[in-house]
Coordinates of C-alpha atoms and ligand atoms in Angstrom, one line a residue:
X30 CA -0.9 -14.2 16.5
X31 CA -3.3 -16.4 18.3
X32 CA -6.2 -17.6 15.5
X33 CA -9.5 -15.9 15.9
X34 CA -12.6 -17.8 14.9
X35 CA -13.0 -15.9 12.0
X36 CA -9.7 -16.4 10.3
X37 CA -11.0 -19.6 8.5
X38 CA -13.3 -17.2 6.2
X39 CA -12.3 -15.0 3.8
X40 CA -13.5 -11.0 4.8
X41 CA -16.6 -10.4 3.0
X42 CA -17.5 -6.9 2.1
X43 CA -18.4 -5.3 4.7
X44 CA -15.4 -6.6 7.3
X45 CA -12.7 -5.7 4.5
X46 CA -12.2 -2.2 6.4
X47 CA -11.2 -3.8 10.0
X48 CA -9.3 -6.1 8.4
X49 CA -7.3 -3.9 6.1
X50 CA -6.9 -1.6 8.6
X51 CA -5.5 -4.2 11.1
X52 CA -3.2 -5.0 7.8
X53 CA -2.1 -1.2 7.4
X54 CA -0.6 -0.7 11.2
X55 CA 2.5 -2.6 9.7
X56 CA 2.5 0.6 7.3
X57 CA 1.6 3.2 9.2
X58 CA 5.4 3.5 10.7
X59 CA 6.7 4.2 7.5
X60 CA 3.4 6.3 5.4
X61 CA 0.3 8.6 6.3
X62 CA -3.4 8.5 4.4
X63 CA -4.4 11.9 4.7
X64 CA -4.9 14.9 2.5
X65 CA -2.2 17.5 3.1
X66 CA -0.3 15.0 5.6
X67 CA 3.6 14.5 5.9
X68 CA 5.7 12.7 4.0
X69 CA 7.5 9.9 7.0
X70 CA 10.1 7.2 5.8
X71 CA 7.9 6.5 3.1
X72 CA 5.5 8.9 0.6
X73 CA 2.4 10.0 2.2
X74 CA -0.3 8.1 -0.2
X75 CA -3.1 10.4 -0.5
X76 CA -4.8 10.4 -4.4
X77 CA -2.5 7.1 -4.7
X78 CA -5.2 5.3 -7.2
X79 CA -4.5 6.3 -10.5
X80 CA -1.3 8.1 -9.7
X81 CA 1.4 7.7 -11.5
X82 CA 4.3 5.8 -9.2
X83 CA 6.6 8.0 -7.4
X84 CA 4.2 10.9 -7.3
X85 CA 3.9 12.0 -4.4
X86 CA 4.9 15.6 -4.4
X87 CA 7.9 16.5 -2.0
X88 CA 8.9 13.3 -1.5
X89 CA 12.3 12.3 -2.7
X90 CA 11.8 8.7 -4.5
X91 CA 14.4 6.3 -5.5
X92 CA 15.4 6.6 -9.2
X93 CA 13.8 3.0 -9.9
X94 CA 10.1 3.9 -8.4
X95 CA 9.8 6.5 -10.8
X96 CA 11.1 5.3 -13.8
X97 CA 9.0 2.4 -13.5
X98 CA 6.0 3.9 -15.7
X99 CA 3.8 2.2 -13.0
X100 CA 0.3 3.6 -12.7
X101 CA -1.8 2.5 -9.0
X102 CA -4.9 0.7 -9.4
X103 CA -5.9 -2.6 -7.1
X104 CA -3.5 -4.9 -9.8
X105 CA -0.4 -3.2 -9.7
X106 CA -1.0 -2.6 -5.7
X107 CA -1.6 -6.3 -5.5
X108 CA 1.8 -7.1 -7.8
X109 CA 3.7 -4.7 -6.0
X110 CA 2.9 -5.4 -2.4
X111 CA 3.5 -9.3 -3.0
X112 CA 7.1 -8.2 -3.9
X113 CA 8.2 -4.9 -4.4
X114 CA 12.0 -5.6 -5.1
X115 CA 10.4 -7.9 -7.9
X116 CA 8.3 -5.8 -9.7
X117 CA 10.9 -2.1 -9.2
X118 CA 14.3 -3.4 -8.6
X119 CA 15.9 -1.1 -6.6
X120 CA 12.8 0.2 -5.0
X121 CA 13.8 1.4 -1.6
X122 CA 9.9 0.3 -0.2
X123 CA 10.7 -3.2 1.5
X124 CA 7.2 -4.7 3.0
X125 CA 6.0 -7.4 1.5
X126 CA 2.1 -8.6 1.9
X127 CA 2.7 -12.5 1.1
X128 CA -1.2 -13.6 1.8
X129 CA -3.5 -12.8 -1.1
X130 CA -6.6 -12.1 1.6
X131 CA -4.3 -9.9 3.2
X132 CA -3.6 -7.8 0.6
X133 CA -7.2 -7.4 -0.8
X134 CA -8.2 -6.1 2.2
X135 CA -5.4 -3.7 2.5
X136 CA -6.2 -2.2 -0.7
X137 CA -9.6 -1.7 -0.4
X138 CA -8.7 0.1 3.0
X139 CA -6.1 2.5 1.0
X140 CA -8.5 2.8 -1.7
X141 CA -10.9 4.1 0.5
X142 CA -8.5 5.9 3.2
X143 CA -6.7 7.6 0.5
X144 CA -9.4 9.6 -1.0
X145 CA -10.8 11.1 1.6
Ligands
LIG23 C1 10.1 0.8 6.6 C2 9.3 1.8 5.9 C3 8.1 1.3 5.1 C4 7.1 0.5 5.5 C5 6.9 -0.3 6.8 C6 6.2 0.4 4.3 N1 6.7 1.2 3.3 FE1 5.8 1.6 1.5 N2 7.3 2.8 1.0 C7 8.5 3.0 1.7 C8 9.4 3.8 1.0 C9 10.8 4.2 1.4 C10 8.8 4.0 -0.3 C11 9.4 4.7 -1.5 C12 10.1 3.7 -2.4 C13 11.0 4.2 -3.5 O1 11.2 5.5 -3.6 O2 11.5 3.4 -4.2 C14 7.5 3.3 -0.3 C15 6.6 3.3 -1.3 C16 5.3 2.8 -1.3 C17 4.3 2.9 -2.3 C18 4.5 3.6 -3.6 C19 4.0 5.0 -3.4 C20 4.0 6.0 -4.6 O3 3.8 7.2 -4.3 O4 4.4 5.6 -5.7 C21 3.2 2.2 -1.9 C22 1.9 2.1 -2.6 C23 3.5 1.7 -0.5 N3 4.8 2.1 -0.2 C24 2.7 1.0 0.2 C25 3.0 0.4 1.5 C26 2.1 -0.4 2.2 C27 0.7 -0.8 1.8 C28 2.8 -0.8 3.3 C29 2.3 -1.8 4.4 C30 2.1 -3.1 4.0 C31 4.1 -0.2 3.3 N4 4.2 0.6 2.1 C32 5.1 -0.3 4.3 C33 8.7 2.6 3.0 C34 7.9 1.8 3.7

């Protein structure tokens, strides 16, 4: 990825959307946003903050996911999306967000997206 001009600041507020956004096309193969939408590869995450992990109704979870007794709020989202495996061994969700910018803005996007 060539470096834009603007990667040597850190998103402010109001450019956390793009850039979330931009971060969430590496998920999108895998998971939908929307009320009502299909479950893909991965759970769809509407409602995801404050929902329990593995939650997602109709969507067939790994045994580890659910018996994790995780609850999603913007610090389990940040702990899990460093490392997935690390937090849920055996968690069948692979992507890992390694920069911390990264995943900020990628969880303000879902915490926005994923109310709607
Ligand atoms: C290759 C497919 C794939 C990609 C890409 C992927 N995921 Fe997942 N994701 C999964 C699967 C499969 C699960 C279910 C894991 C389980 O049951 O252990 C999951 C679970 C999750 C969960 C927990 C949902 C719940 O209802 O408890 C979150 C949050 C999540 N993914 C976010 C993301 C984000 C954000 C990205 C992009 C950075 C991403 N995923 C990319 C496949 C994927």
């Amino acid at each position: 990825m060539a470096a834009a001009a603007t990667s040597a600041r850190l998103p402010a507020q109001d450019s956390a959307q793009p850039a979330g956004a931009q971060a969430f096309a590496a998920c999108r193969s895998c998971h939908t946003l929307g009320a009502g939408e299909r479950n893909g590869i991965g759970p769809n995450l509407h409602g995801l903050f404050g929902r329990q992990a593995g939650g997602a109704p109709g969507y067939n979870y790994s045994a580890a996911l659910k018996a994790s007794g995780l609850r999603w709020d913007e610090k389990s989202l940040d702990t899990f999306l460093s490392a997935p495996s690390k937090l849920v061994p055996g968690t069948r969700m692979v992507m890992r967000v390694d920069d911390p910018a990264r995943r900020a803005a990628l969880i303000a996007y879902l915490k926005a997206q994923t109310a709607k």
